[in-house]
Coordinates of C-alpha atoms and ligand atoms in Angstrom, one line a residue:
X7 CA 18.1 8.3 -10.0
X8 CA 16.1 5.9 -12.5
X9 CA 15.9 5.4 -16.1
X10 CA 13.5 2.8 -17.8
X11 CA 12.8 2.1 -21.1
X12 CA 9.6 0.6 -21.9
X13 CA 9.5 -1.1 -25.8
X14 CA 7.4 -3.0 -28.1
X15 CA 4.1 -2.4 -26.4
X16 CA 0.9 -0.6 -28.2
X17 CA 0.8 2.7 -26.5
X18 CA -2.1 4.9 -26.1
X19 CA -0.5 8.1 -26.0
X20 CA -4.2 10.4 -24.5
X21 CA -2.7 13.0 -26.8
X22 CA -5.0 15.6 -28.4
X23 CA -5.0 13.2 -31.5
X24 CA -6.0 10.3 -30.1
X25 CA -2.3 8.9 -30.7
X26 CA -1.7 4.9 -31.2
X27 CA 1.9 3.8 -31.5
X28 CA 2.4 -0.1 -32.4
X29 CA 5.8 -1.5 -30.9
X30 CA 6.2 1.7 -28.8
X31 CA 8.9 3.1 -27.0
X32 CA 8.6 4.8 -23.6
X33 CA 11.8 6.3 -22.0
X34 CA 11.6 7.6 -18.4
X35 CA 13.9 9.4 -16.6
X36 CA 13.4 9.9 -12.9
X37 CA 9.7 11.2 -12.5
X38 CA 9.0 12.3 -16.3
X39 CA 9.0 11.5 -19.8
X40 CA 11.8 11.9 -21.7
X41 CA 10.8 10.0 -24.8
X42 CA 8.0 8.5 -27.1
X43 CA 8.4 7.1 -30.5
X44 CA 9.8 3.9 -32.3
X45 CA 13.2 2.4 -31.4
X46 CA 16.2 3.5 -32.8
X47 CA 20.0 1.9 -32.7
X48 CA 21.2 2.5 -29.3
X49 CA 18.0 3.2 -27.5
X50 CA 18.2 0.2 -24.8
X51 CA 21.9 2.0 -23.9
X52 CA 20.4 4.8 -23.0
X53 CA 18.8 3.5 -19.8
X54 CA 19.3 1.7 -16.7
X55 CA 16.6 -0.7 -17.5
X56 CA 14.6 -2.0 -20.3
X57 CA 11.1 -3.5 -20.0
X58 CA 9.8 -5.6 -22.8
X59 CA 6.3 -5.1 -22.9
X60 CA 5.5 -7.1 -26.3
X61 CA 1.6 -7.8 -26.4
X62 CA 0.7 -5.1 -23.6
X63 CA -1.3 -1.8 -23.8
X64 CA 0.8 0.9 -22.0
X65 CA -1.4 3.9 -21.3
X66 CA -2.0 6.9 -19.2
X67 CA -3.0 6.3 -15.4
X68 CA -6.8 6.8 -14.6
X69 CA -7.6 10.0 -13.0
X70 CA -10.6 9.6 -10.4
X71 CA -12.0 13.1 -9.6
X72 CA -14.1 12.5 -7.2
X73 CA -13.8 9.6 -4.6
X74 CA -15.0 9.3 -1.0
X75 CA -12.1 7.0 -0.7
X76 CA -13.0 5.9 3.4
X77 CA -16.0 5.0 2.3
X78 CA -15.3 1.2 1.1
X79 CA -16.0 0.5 5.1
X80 CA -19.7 1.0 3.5
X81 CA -19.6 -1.6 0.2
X82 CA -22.6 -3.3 -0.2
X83 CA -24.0 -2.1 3.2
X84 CA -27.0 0.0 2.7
X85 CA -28.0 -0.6 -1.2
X86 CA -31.0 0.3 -3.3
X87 CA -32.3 3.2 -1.3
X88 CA -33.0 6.7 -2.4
X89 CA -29.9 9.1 -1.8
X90 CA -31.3 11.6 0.5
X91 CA -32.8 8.6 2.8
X92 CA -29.2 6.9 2.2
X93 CA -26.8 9.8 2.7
X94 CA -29.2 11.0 6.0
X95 CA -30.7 7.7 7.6
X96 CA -27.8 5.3 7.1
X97 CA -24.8 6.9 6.0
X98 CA -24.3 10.0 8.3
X99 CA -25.4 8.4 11.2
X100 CA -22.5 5.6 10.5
X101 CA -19.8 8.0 10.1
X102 CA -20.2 9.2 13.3
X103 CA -18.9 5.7 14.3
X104 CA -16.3 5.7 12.2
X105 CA -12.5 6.2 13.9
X106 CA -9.4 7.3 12.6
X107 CA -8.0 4.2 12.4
X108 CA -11.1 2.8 10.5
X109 CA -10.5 5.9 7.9
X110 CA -6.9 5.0 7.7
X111 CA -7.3 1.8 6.5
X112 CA -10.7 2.1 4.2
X113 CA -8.2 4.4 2.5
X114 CA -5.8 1.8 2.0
X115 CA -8.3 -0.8 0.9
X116 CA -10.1 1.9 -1.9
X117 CA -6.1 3.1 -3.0
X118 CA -5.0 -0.8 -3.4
X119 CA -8.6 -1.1 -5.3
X120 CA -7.6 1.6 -7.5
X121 CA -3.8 0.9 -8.1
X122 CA -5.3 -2.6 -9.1
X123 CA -7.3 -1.1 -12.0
X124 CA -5.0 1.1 -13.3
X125 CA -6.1 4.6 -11.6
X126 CA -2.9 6.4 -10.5
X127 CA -4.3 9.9 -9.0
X128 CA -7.7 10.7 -7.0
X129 CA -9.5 13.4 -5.6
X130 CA -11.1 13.0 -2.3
X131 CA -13.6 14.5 -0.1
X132 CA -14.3 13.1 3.6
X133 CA -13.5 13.6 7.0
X134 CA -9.9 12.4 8.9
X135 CA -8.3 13.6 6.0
X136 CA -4.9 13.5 7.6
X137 CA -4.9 9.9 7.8
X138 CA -6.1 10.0 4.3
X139 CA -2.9 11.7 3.6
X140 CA -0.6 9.9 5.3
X141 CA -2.4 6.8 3.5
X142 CA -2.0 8.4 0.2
X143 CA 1.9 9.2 1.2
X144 CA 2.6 5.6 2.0
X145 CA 1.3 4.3 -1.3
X146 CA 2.9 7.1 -3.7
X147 CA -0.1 8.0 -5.0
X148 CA -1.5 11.0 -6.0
X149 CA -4.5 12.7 -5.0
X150 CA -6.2 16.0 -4.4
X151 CA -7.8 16.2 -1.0
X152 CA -10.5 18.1 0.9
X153 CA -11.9 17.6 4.1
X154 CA -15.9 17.5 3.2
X155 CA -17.1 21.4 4.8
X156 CA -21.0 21.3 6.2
X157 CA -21.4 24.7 7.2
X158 CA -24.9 25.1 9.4
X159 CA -22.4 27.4 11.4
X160 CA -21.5 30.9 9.9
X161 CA -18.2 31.6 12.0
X162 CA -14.5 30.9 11.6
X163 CA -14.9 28.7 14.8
X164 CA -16.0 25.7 12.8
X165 CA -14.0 22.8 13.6
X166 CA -13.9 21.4 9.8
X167 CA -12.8 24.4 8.4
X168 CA -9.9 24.3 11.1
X169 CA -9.2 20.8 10.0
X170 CA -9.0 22.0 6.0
X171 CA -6.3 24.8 6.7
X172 CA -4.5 22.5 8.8
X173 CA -4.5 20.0 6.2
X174 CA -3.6 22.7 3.3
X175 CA -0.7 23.6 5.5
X176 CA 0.7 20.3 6.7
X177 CA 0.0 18.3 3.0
X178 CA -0.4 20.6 0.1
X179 CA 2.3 20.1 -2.3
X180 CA 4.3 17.0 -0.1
X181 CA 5.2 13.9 -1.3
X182 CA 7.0 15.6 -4.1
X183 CA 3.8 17.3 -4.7
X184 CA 1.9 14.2 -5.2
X185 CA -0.7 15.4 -2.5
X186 CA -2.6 18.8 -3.4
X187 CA -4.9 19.8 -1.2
X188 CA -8.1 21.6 -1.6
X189 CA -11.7 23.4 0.0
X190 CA -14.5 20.6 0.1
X191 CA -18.1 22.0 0.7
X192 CA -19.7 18.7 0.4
X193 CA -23.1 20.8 -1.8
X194 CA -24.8 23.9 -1.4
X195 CA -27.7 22.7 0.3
X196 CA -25.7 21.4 3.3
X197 CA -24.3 25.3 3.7
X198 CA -25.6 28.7 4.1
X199 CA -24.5 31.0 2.1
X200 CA -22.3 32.8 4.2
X201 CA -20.5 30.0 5.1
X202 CA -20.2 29.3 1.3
X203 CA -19.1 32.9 0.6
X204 CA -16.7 32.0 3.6
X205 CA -15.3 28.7 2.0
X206 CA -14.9 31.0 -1.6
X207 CA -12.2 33.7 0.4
X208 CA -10.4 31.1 1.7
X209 CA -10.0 29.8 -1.6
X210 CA -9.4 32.9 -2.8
X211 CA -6.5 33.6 -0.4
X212 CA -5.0 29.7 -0.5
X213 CA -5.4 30.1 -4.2
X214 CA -6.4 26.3 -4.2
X215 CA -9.2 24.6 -5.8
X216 CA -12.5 23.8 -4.4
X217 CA -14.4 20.7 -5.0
X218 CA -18.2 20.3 -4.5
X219 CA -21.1 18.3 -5.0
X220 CA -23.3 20.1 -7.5
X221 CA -26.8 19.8 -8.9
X222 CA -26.8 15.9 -8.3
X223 CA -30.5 15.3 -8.2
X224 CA -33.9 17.0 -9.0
X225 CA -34.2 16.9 -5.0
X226 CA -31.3 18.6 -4.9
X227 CA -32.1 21.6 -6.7
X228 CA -35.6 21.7 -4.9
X229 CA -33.9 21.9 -1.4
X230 CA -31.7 24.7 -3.0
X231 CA -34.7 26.8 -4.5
X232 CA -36.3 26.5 -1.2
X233 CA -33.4 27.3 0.9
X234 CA -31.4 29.4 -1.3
X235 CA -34.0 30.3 -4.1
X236 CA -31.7 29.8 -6.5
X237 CA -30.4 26.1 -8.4
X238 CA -27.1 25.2 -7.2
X239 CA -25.0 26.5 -9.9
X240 CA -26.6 29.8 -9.2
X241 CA -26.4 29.4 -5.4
X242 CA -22.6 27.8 -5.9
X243 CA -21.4 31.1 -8.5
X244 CA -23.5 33.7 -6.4
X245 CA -21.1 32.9 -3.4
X246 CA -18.0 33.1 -5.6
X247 CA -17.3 29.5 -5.7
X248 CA -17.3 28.8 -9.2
X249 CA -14.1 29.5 -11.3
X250 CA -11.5 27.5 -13.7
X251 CA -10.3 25.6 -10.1
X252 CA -13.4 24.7 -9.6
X253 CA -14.1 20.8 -9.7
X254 CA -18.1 20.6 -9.7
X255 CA -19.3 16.3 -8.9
X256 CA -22.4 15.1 -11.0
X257 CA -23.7 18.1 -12.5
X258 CA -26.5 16.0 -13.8
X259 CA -29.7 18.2 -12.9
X260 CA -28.6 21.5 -14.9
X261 CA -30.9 23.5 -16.9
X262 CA -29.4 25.9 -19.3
X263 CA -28.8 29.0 -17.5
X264 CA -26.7 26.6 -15.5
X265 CA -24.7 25.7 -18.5
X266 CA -24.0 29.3 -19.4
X267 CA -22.7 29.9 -16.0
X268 CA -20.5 26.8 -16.0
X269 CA -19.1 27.6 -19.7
X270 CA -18.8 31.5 -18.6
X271 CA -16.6 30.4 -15.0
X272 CA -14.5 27.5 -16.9
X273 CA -16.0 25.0 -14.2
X274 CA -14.1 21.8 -14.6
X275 CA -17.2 18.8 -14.3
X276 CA -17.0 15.8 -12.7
X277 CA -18.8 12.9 -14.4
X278 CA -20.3 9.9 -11.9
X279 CA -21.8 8.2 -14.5
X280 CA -22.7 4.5 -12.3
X281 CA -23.3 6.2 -9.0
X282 CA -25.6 8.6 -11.2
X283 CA -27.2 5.2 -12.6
X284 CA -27.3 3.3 -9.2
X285 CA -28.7 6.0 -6.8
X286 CA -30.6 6.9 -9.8
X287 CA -30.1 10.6 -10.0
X288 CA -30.6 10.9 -14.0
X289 CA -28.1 11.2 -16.7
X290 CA -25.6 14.6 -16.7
X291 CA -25.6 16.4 -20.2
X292 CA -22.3 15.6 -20.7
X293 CA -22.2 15.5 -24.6
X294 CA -23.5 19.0 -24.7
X295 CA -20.7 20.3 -21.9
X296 CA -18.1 18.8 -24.1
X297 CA -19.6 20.6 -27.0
X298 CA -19.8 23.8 -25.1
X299 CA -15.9 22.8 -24.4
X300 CA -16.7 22.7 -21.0
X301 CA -13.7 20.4 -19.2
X302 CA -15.4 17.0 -18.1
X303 CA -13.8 14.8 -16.1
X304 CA -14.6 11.4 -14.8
X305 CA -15.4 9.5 -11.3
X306 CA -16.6 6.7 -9.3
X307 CA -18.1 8.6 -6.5
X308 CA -17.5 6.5 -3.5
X309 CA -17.4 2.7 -2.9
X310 CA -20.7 2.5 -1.4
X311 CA -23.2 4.6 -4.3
X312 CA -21.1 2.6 -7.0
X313 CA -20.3 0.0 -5.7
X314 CA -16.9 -0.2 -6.8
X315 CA -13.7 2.1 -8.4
X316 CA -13.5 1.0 -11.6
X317 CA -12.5 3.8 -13.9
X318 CA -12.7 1.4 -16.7
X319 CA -16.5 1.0 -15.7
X320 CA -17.1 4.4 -15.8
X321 CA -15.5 5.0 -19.3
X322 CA -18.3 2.8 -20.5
X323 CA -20.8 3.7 -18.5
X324 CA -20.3 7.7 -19.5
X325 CA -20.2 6.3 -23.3
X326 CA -23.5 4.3 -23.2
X327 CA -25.3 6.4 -21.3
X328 CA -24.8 9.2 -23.9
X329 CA -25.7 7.2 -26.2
X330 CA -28.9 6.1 -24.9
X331 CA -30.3 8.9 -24.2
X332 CA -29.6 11.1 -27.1
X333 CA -30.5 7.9 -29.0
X334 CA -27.1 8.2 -31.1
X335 CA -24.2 5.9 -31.2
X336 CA -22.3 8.8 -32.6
X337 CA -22.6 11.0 -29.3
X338 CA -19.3 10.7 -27.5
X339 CA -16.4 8.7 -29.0
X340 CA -13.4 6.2 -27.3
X341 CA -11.4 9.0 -27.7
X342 CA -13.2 11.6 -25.8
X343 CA -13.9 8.8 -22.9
X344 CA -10.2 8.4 -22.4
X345 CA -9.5 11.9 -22.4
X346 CA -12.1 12.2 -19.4
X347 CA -10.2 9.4 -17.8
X348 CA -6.8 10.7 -17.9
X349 CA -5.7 14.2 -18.7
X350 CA -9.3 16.2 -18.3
X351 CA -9.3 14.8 -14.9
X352 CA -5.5 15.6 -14.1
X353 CA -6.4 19.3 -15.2
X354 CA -9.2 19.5 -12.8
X355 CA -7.2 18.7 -10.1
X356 CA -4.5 20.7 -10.7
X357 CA -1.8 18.4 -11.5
X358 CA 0.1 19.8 -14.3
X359 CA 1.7 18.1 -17.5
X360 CA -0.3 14.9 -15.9
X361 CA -2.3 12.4 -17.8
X362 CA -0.9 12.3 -21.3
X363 CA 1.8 9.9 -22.6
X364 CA 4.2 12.9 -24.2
X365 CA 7.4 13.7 -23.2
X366 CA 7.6 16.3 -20.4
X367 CA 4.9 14.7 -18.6
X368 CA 4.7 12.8 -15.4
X369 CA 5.5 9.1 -15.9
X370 CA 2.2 7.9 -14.8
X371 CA 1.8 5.3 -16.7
X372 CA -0.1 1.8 -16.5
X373 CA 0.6 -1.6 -18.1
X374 CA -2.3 -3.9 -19.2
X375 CA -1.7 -7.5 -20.8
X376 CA -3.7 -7.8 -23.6
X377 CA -2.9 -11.5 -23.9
X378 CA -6.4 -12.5 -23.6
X379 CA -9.8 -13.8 -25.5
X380 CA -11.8 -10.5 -24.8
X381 CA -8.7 -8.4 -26.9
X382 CA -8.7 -10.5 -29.9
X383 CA -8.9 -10.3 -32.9
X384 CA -6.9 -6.7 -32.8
X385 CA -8.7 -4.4 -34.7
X386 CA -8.8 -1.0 -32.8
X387 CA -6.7 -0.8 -29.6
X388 CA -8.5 1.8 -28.2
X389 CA -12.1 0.4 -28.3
X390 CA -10.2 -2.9 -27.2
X391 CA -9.5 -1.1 -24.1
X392 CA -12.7 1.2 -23.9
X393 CA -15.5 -1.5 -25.0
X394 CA -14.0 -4.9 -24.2
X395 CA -11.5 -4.2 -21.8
X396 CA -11.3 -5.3 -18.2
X397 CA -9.5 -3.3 -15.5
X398 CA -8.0 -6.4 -13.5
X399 CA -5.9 -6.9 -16.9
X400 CA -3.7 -3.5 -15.3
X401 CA -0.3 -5.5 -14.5
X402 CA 1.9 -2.6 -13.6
X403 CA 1.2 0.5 -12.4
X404 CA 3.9 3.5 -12.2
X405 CA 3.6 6.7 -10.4
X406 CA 6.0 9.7 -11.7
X407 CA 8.4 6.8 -12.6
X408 CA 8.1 5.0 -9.2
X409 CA 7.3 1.2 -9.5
X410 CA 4.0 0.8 -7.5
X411 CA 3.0 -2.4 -8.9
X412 CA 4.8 -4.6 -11.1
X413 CA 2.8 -7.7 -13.0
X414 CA 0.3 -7.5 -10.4
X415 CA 2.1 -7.1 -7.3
X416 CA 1.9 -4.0 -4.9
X417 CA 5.1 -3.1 -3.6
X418 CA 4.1 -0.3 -1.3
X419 CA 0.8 -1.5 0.6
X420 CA 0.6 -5.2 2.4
X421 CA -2.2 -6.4 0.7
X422 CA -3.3 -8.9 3.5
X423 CA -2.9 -6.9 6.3
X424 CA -5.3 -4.1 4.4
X425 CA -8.1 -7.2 3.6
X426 CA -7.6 -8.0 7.7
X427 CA -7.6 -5.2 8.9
X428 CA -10.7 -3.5 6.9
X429 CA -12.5 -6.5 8.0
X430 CA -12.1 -6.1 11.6
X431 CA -13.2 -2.4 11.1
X432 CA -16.4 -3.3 9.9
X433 CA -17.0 -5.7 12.1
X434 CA -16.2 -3.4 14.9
X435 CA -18.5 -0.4 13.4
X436 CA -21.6 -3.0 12.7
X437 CA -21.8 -4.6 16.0
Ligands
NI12 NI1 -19.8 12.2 -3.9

């Protein structure tokens, strides 16, 4: 039973208006919101505690929508290589090395990495997905999890698909529904259709979202023509995969039946814009899906096509890049970033009244001290943020009201024991 006020800071509420309060007040109350506004007489009486948060930012918590979180065990292993060579010649064979235990604690590495720079709820897709979840359940974090589906097999017998409904039913909705769970199919071209069509009914019956990899790369779509003789999106919607629960990764090599089809199913889009740039995939159309009011959402990808899980990063990255290559600085606004960061990213993952700073909504919430050269002079607090900021500014991170770092401390992971013990694990897996 907690109450907390937070006062005096500049608060970026995420709201539909793009909302800036100066000397803001915050009240919480257990896990939600209970106020927003200026002070008033008698405020601080209100609560148990009072935080004065003079000359910090207090914003919504990053939202990363699509994260391979187990795969920090890869950072700056196998860089600068094409994706199909790096996903099929290094990568896969790798993770057939990996153990539990390894997953377990890349997981803890990539969630202490993204408590650190302010993101306060993930989706995943990978394989041991329970220790990912027990991971995510230690930390009080929350995230939306799928154990990654390769279907080559057409029948029920499929061991990942086991693991999927065992992790719906064991996970979805605990941790005071901090963990949701989901259907992965890691991309149409590593299925058959059947099995997709499969992965869709079960869906259908779990009535849970589905998360997949979607139109990354030219090379994609040619392996889906030739296997499928469709693109992706056509492939993806044909086997009933494509609906408003629907959280599509990358989306980048679309052409504009795709677009309609996305629009038309109320597809929520995943935005990669660095692993995009990195692996060199191309640049997604993300301007025009906004336009379309198509529901974009923003990721890292995973640790080792990024090489890091910086949502802060990726707000810029998805800015410039949409201004570069519609060769207009007007394209996409600090604004519209933010919302992609925060509540567009909550929606696709089907956590409810998450990602804004209004009351009613989950107190996730995250403190950055602005008490620095690269936030001066204080002209715009949002492009401070957006353009200048830096995400190892985050202080203090709270999750539905819980403390999970305060002024830069992690109270629910033991930070040296995650360094050690991800260390060992590589060593162990690159003998
Ligand atoms: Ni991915």
């Amino acid at each position: 039973m907690m109450s907390l006020l937070l006062k005096g800071a500049y608060i970026i509420t995420g709201d539909e208006k793009g909302t800036v309060i100066d000397d803001g007040y915050i009240g919480i109350r257990e896990s939600i919101i209970d106020y927003i506004g200026i002070g008033y007489e008698g405020i601080c009486d209100r609560y148990e505690r009072v935080w004065n948060l003079k000359n910090k930012v207090v914003m919504p918590g990053f939202v990363n929508a699509h994260n391979h979180s187990a795969m920090t065990v890869f950072r700056n292993y196998a860089d600068d290589l094409k994706l199909m060579d790096w996903l099929f010649n290094t990568i896969f064979p790798l993770e057939d090395k990996i153990t539990a235990k390894d997953a377990y604690w890349a997981t803890q590495l990539a969630i202490m990495e993204m408590i650190k720079t302010g993101t306060t709820a993930f989706c995943d897709m990978y394989m041991y997905m329970e220790e990912t979840a027990i991971a995510v359940s230690e930390v009080g974090i929350k995230a939306a999890l799928g154990r990654g589906l390769q279907g080559d097999i057409d029948t029920k017998d499929d061991f990942r698909l086991k693991e999927s409904i065992n992790l719906y039913r064991n996970f979805h909705g605990s941790n005071k529904g901090r963990i949701r769970v989901n259907l992965a199919p890691h991309s149409v071209y590593t299925c058959t259709m059947t099995y997709l069509e499969m992965v869709a009914k079960l869906a259908w019956d779990l009535n849970c979202e589905v998360q997949i990899h979607l139109s990354e790369t030219d090379d994609e779509v040619r392996k889906s023509v030739a296997q499928h003789k469709m693109t992706p999106t056509k492939a993806a919607d044909k086997a009933g995969l494509l609906n408003s629960k629907t959280i599509a990764a990358h989306c980048v090599a679309v052409n504009d039946n795709d677009l309609e089809i996305l629009v038309n199913k109320k597809v929520n889009v995943v935005h990669n814009p660095s692993s995009n740039m990195k692996l060199g995939s191309g640049i997604a159309p993300i301007k025009r899906m906004i336009d379309k009011r198509i529901n974009v959402a923003l990721g890292t990808d995973g640790a080792s096509s990024n090489n890091g899980l910086d949502m802060l990063t990726e707000m810029r990255n998805a800015s410039y890049l949409q201004k570069v290559v519609l060769k207009d600085p007007t394209a996409i606004n600090v604004d519209q970033v933010i919302a992609m960061a925060t509540s567009n990213g909550a929606k696709a993952l089907g956590f409810k009244n998450t990602g804004k700073i209004v009351t009613g909504y989950s107190a996730d919430i995250i403190v950055i001290d602005i008490e620095k050269p690269w936030y001066y002079p204080r002209h715009n607090i949002k492009s401070s943020i957006v353009y200048s900021g830096c995400s190892k500014d985050v202080e203090t991170v709270l999750i539905d009201g819980e403390i999970i770092m305060e002024k830069g401390q992690m109270l629910t992971i033991d930070e040296e024991k995650v360094l050690y013990e991800i260390q060992r694990a590589a060593d162990d897996l690159f003998l």
